[in-house]
XYZ file of C-alpha atoms in Angstrom:
445
model
C 19.552 -10.937 15.463
C 20.805 -9.947 18.873
C 21.042 -12.461 21.696
C 18.317 -12.505 24.291
C 19.217 -10.938 27.617
C 16.463 -10.597 30.210
C 18.342 -7.773 31.936
C 18.230 -5.750 28.704
C 14.601 -6.569 27.924
C 12.997 -3.995 30.237
C 15.113 -1.007 29.122
C 14.737 -2.036 25.475
C 10.945 -2.121 25.803
C 10.891 1.277 27.509
C 13.096 2.811 24.816
C 11.026 1.190 22.060
C 7.682 2.339 23.470
C 8.980 5.863 23.942
C 10.539 6.024 20.480
C 7.466 4.554 18.807
C 5.169 6.925 20.668
C 7.289 9.892 19.591
C 7.422 8.654 15.994
C 3.649 8.199 15.849
C 3.175 11.601 17.498
C 5.344 13.213 14.813
C 3.258 11.544 12.129
C 0.019 12.685 13.770
C 1.253 16.282 14.087
C 2.335 16.339 10.443
C -1.014 14.903 9.356
C -2.762 17.451 11.570
C -1.021 20.245 9.686
C -2.441 18.840 6.462
C -5.887 18.540 8.048
C -5.803 22.216 9.072
C -4.721 23.272 5.578
C -7.534 21.200 4.121
C -10.043 22.588 6.603
C -9.314 26.204 5.634
C -9.624 25.305 1.963
C -5.956 25.561 1.014
C -5.521 21.824 0.395
C -8.713 20.942 -1.457
C -9.088 17.761 -3.509
C -7.540 19.387 -6.571
C -4.499 20.560 -4.602
C -4.159 17.138 -2.971
C -4.117 15.479 -6.375
C -1.499 17.945 -7.637
C 0.780 17.412 -4.631
C 0.336 13.647 -4.811
C 1.336 13.617 -8.468
C 4.352 15.839 -7.834
C 5.394 13.663 -4.913
C 4.947 10.509 -6.979
C 6.910 11.815 -9.951
C 9.743 13.687 -8.189
C 10.217 13.491 -4.436
C 9.412 9.804 -3.808
C 11.713 8.594 -6.621
C 14.415 10.828 -5.135
C 13.863 9.209 -1.732
C 14.073 5.714 -3.204
C 17.227 6.536 -5.171
C 19.024 8.307 -2.338
C 18.440 5.497 0.154
C 19.081 2.497 -2.111
C 21.539 3.341 -4.890
C 24.478 4.410 -2.715
C 23.839 2.361 0.416
C 22.989 -1.205 -0.560
C 25.517 -3.757 -1.785
C 25.175 -6.821 -4.060
C 25.218 -9.085 -1.001
C 22.336 -7.206 0.613
C 20.309 -7.190 -2.611
C 20.229 -10.998 -2.645
C 18.263 -10.977 0.613
C 15.382 -9.033 -0.957
C 14.350 -12.053 -3.044
C 12.261 -13.401 -0.152
C 9.941 -10.362 -0.165
C 7.715 -11.557 -3.083
C 7.111 -14.847 -1.270
C 6.158 -12.905 1.832
C 3.770 -10.783 -0.229
C 1.974 -13.862 -1.576
C 1.677 -15.420 1.877
C 0.580 -12.183 3.540
C -2.039 -11.430 0.869
C -3.483 -14.955 0.966
C -3.715 -15.055 4.767
C -5.213 -11.544 4.917
C -7.867 -12.451 2.343
C -8.724 -15.702 4.119
C -9.065 -14.076 7.536
C -11.140 -11.231 6.097
C -13.447 -13.671 4.316
C -14.039 -15.665 7.498
C -14.599 -12.466 9.493
C -17.129 -11.173 6.953
C -19.002 -14.479 7.097
C -19.011 -14.371 10.900
C -20.545 -10.871 10.734
C -23.196 -12.176 8.283
C -22.383 -9.660 5.571
C -23.800 -9.844 2.075
C -21.469 -11.042 -0.744
C -20.745 -7.519 -1.972
C -19.738 -6.327 1.489
C -17.602 -9.444 1.946
C -15.583 -8.496 -1.099
C -15.131 -5.003 0.293
C -13.828 -6.375 3.617
C -11.420 -8.714 1.810
C -10.021 -5.859 -0.282
C -9.597 -3.637 2.778
C -7.607 -6.411 4.429
C -5.357 -7.062 1.430
C -4.639 -3.372 0.718
C -2.258 -2.387 3.514
C -0.425 0.936 3.821
C 3.032 -0.100 2.616
C 4.498 3.299 1.852
C 3.988 6.457 3.886
C 3.534 5.153 7.442
C 6.099 2.312 7.490
C 8.795 4.474 5.891
C 8.137 7.344 8.296
C 8.255 5.014 11.302
C 11.419 3.227 10.187
C 13.040 6.594 9.501
C 12.372 7.666 13.084
C 13.016 4.363 14.854
C 16.282 3.575 13.057
C 17.930 6.474 14.872
C 16.221 6.001 18.246
C 16.154 2.253 18.976
C 19.597 0.588 19.295
C 18.005 -2.871 19.327
C 17.208 -2.491 15.613
C 20.886 -2.611 14.609
C 21.772 -5.744 12.657
C 25.483 -5.490 13.504
C 27.345 -3.268 15.988
C 28.568 -1.027 13.136
C 25.122 -0.717 11.529
C 24.198 2.907 10.754
C 20.791 4.643 10.584
C 21.277 5.340 6.860
C 22.018 1.679 6.148
C 19.042 0.608 8.251
C 16.719 3.012 6.461
C 18.049 1.925 3.067
C 17.272 -1.711 3.798
C 13.825 -0.819 5.113
C 12.991 1.229 2.026
C 14.209 -1.534 -0.300
C 11.907 -4.040 1.416
C 8.940 -1.654 1.394
C 9.403 -0.426 -2.189
C 9.413 -3.973 -3.547
C 6.386 -4.905 -1.444
C 4.586 -1.701 -2.444
C 5.241 -2.345 -6.140
C 3.787 -5.845 -5.909
C 0.817 -4.438 -4.013
C 0.258 -1.784 -6.672
C 0.111 -4.391 -9.434
C -2.240 -6.569 -7.378
C -4.606 -3.714 -6.527
C -5.028 -2.361 -10.041
C -5.260 -5.761 -11.708
C -7.211 -8.154 -9.486
C -8.706 -6.012 -6.724
C -10.247 -3.323 -8.915
C -12.076 -6.007 -10.926
C -13.029 -7.854 -7.753
C -14.572 -4.673 -6.329
C -16.385 -3.877 -9.565
C -18.143 -7.247 -9.390
C -18.977 -6.522 -5.762
C -20.828 -3.415 -6.943
C -23.149 -5.556 -9.081
C -23.797 -7.846 -6.098
C -24.964 -4.814 -4.116
C -27.514 -3.752 -6.776
C -31.200 -3.939 -5.784
C -34.432 -3.947 -7.816
C -35.415 -0.563 -6.399
C -32.193 0.937 -7.662
C -32.718 -0.539 -11.119
C -36.276 0.741 -11.287
C -35.412 4.202 -10.077
C -32.228 4.974 -11.965
C -32.041 2.331 -14.700
C -30.367 -1.043 -14.402
C -27.294 -0.082 -16.391
C -26.428 3.209 -14.749
C -24.187 2.155 -11.848
C -22.301 -0.513 -13.783
C -21.831 1.813 -16.734
C -20.233 4.477 -14.586
C -17.973 1.978 -12.880
C -16.953 0.469 -16.223
C -16.152 3.932 -17.533
C -13.959 4.661 -14.535
C -12.302 1.268 -14.836
C -11.556 1.777 -18.502
C -9.604 4.906 -17.619
C -7.359 2.959 -15.255
C -7.067 -0.103 -17.505
C -7.265 1.010 -21.144
C -6.176 -2.370 -22.444
C -8.803 -4.336 -20.559
C -10.731 -5.410 -23.708
C -8.550 -7.717 -25.772
C -11.264 -8.122 -28.372
C -11.132 -4.449 -29.256
C -7.617 -4.735 -30.662
C -5.790 -7.094 -32.959
C -8.467 -9.696 -33.713
C -11.184 -7.586 -35.356
C -9.592 -6.944 -38.781
C -8.667 -10.612 -39.127
C -12.224 -11.674 -38.346
C -13.517 -9.575 -41.201
C -11.126 -11.203 -43.655
C -12.346 -14.658 -42.685
C -10.546 -17.737 -41.345
C -7.629 -19.154 -43.332
C -7.921 -16.630 -46.176
C -5.867 -14.007 -44.311
C -2.719 -12.895 -46.148
C 0.468 -14.210 -44.502
C 1.860 -10.711 -43.922
C -0.913 -9.897 -41.394
C 0.421 -12.351 -38.775
C 3.500 -10.314 -37.749
C 1.306 -7.232 -37.435
C -1.016 -9.117 -35.070
C 1.927 -10.181 -32.920
C 3.181 -6.613 -32.834
C -0.219 -5.429 -31.649
C -0.257 -8.061 -28.927
C 3.219 -7.024 -27.763
C 2.160 -3.361 -27.720
C -0.951 -4.243 -25.733
C 1.158 -6.285 -23.296
C 3.594 -3.394 -22.860
C 0.737 -0.931 -22.262
C -0.630 -3.270 -19.588
C 2.760 -3.614 -17.894
C 3.538 0.100 -18.148
C 0.414 0.942 -16.115
C 2.189 -0.484 -13.056
C 5.646 1.008 -13.725
C 5.377 4.162 -11.639
C 8.267 6.654 -11.208
C 9.234 5.135 -7.812
C 9.387 1.731 -9.502
C 11.686 3.096 -12.210
C 13.802 4.721 -9.488
C 13.978 1.420 -7.598
C 15.061 -0.479 -10.727
C 17.751 2.111 -11.504
C 18.909 2.176 -7.878
C 19.195 -1.612 -7.685
C 21.129 -1.628 -10.965
C 23.606 0.929 -9.589
C 23.888 -0.821 -6.219
C 24.581 -4.154 -7.929
C 27.639 -2.769 -9.775
C 30.169 -1.503 -7.239
C 32.367 0.509 -9.693
C 29.281 2.282 -11.051
C 28.117 2.950 -7.490
C 31.467 4.606 -6.720
C 31.217 6.810 -9.819
C 27.707 7.969 -8.890
C 28.789 8.640 -5.301
C 31.454 11.068 -6.533
C 28.848 13.149 -8.408
C 28.120 15.194 -5.291
C 26.110 18.014 -6.967
C 23.639 15.444 -8.294
C 23.479 13.258 -5.198
C 23.208 16.329 -2.952
C 20.239 17.646 -4.939
C 18.583 14.222 -4.841
C 19.105 14.006 -1.071
C 17.489 17.433 -0.608
C 14.435 16.420 -2.629
C 14.260 13.091 -0.802
C 13.791 14.888 2.521
C 10.499 16.326 1.227
C 8.831 13.043 0.236
C 7.624 11.667 3.571
C 6.409 14.979 5.103
C 4.482 15.833 1.930
C 2.860 12.395 1.898
C 1.721 12.811 5.499
C 0.435 16.359 4.930
C -1.710 15.192 2.014
C -2.867 12.210 4.085
C -4.057 14.583 6.817
C -5.920 16.737 4.306
C -7.732 13.645 3.041
C -9.770 13.463 6.259
C -11.450 16.815 5.588
C -14.890 15.992 4.126
C -16.070 17.805 1.039
C -18.763 20.410 1.561
C -21.668 18.415 0.156
C -24.999 17.466 1.752
C -24.449 14.291 3.762
C -26.121 12.421 6.577
C -24.993 13.270 10.073
C -22.505 10.788 11.475
C -20.932 9.741 8.174
C -17.219 10.450 8.036
C -16.929 10.630 4.253
C -15.086 12.405 1.515
C -17.449 11.134 -1.157
C -19.072 13.618 -3.471
C -22.796 14.153 -3.807
C -22.859 12.117 -7.012
C -22.436 8.985 -4.936
C -25.922 9.489 -3.568
C -27.295 9.175 -7.118
C -25.670 5.813 -7.786
C -25.953 3.950 -4.488
C -28.671 2.527 -2.356
C -29.058 3.896 1.183
C -26.725 2.010 3.493
C -28.327 -0.051 6.173
C -26.806 1.390 9.346
C -26.442 -1.970 11.047
C -24.747 -3.669 8.109
C -22.595 -0.618 7.423
C -21.345 -0.638 11.017
C -20.674 -4.374 10.843
C -18.798 -3.925 7.564
C -16.557 -1.210 9.007
C -15.924 -3.223 12.171
C -15.125 -6.393 10.215
C -12.723 -4.488 7.938
C -10.750 -2.916 10.796
C -10.825 -6.086 12.897
C -9.562 -8.329 10.089
C -6.869 -5.914 8.902
C -5.365 -4.625 12.154
C -6.103 -7.265 14.812
C -6.886 -10.766 13.519
C -4.254 -10.846 10.765
C -1.440 -9.866 13.193
C -2.649 -12.467 15.708
C -2.161 -15.155 13.045
C 0.981 -13.882 11.299
C 3.089 -12.572 14.201
C 3.682 -16.103 15.597
C 4.479 -17.347 12.087
C 7.029 -14.539 11.657
C 8.564 -15.501 15.002
C 8.971 -19.110 13.841
C 10.661 -17.976 10.620
C 13.000 -15.632 12.489
C 14.083 -18.270 15.013
C 14.157 -21.509 13.012
C 15.083 -20.575 9.410
C 18.660 -20.052 8.175
C 17.818 -17.163 5.828
C 19.845 -14.111 6.830
C 17.083 -11.647 6.032
C 15.027 -12.961 8.966
C 17.891 -11.976 11.263
C 17.697 -8.338 10.144
C 15.757 -6.378 12.810
C 14.714 -3.785 10.211
C 13.159 -6.508 8.056
C 11.285 -7.884 11.075
C 10.097 -4.364 11.948
C 8.986 -3.685 8.364
C 7.052 -6.962 8.254
C 5.386 -6.268 11.615
C 4.353 -2.788 10.434
C 2.898 -4.286 7.253
C 1.150 -7.153 9.019
C -0.548 -4.836 11.522
C -0.789 -1.723 9.367
C -3.989 0.143 8.467
C -5.849 -0.067 5.181
C -4.134 1.920 2.438
C -5.663 5.272 1.527
C -5.547 4.131 -2.109
C -8.620 2.036 -1.290
C -10.524 5.286 -1.806
C -9.179 5.431 -5.370
C -10.025 1.785 -5.943
C -13.616 2.238 -4.822
C -14.093 5.371 -6.918
C -12.718 3.572 -9.990
C -14.546 0.280 -9.515
C -17.458 0.601 -7.098
C -18.793 4.005 -6.119
C -21.270 2.436 -3.701
C -18.430 1.746 -1.239
C -16.886 5.238 -1.100
C -18.613 6.207 2.148
C -17.713 2.881 3.732
C -14.028 3.162 2.882
C -13.914 6.662 4.371
C -15.242 5.314 7.662
C -12.768 2.417 7.604
C -9.864 4.814 7.033
C -11.098 7.120 9.800
C -11.265 4.338 12.412
C -7.997 2.769 11.244
C -5.897 5.938 11.320
C -7.528 8.106 13.972
C -8.543 5.504 16.559
C -6.497 2.317 16.124
C -3.196 3.423 14.597
C -1.253 4.613 17.659
C -1.823 1.738 20.134
C -1.582 -1.005 17.517
C 1.563 0.471 15.957
C 3.245 0.573 19.366
C 2.185 -3.046 19.931
C 3.538 -4.111 16.535
C 6.863 -2.395 17.163
C 7.167 -4.128 20.536
C 6.497 -7.487 18.879
C 9.270 -6.753 16.368
C 11.721 -5.815 19.148
C 10.894 -8.972 21.112
C 11.339 -11.167 18.027
C 14.755 -9.641 17.281
C 15.933 -10.318 20.843
C 15.275 -14.077 20.614
C 18.396 -15.900 19.369
C 18.222 -17.917 16.171
C 18.266 -21.709 16.460
C 18.849 -22.405 12.770
């Protein structure tokens, strides 16, 4: 952490604001290109899914590998251990603030759960990585040491964000998807049950959930054959088979969260932790060069697909709804009360992008100034945390709602619209300024 100098504060703020504005502008322009392609029909939902899958399986793992495997060292890897603790704290505070905000807005229990999930699910991938990639070359105040390089800064930022994103992925598809599914039942009304049948909405949501979590019913595997045999009369040789089934079920559950970027991160950390192996890989220039070329595609493709997401599907919808939900949603949801819908959207954006930063920015400042942990003296870590604390709701909330609670698909589209189109630029600049100011205050540990 650099020493505080009031004479340098003004120029540093000017440079930071300018660099952040340019970085956000680049992101907006790239997203706009995706929006145009989606508007003319080139990037429809099917094409978006294809590009997302290709990016997830090829280009993003290449980005993770290229920025971590050959840049980090064993000493730097030790610092990452604090990230899981930060994830737990950040998630708990975000959920608490969102719950209080939803109560203050007098939302029904189902809507409260939606607001809490929107607050916990922060964009921890595309936007923070793109911003750190731009700011690491433009803001000198983000250097940890005088000889710090943009590649080293970006590598550290990606390592922090990949670990955080992996933890977030596990949390979303384990706890949050179930939490949202129960919220869907809280939103059910007698008129809906009478008109469409009481089991219809929950059946569809359970079907979608079973696709994401095939091992969600422990009773369907392992225990059934033994129950038929009856109590203590089971042959002894059936016990090892039951254990094997439980281990297979456990592995299937774990493997749902091991995405290609996670595998790439594990491999990269393994290589970075063994210096001789790192040197051998670095000399394989044809391989590393190809990986670097593919890595350059990951962030732009993510932003292009993100821009295309904001193009609504051509289905009959009410005027004023910014939604990408299909017409089938209308068959499984009750009409949204405009007043409560507006309050839900406002509470979601307010809790995620304003109230949570107001609480956590001062706490981050205290940690950076008064704790001896070296990671809190890394300006890139402080920047990454500020971008996460004040970041918008993740676009994957749309996938969560479609898998667990179709009644919230229109709401999440409105939340994403207001978060990215209206609030993103000014609040991102503010968060970056907070990070710069924190890094300029000397440590007292």
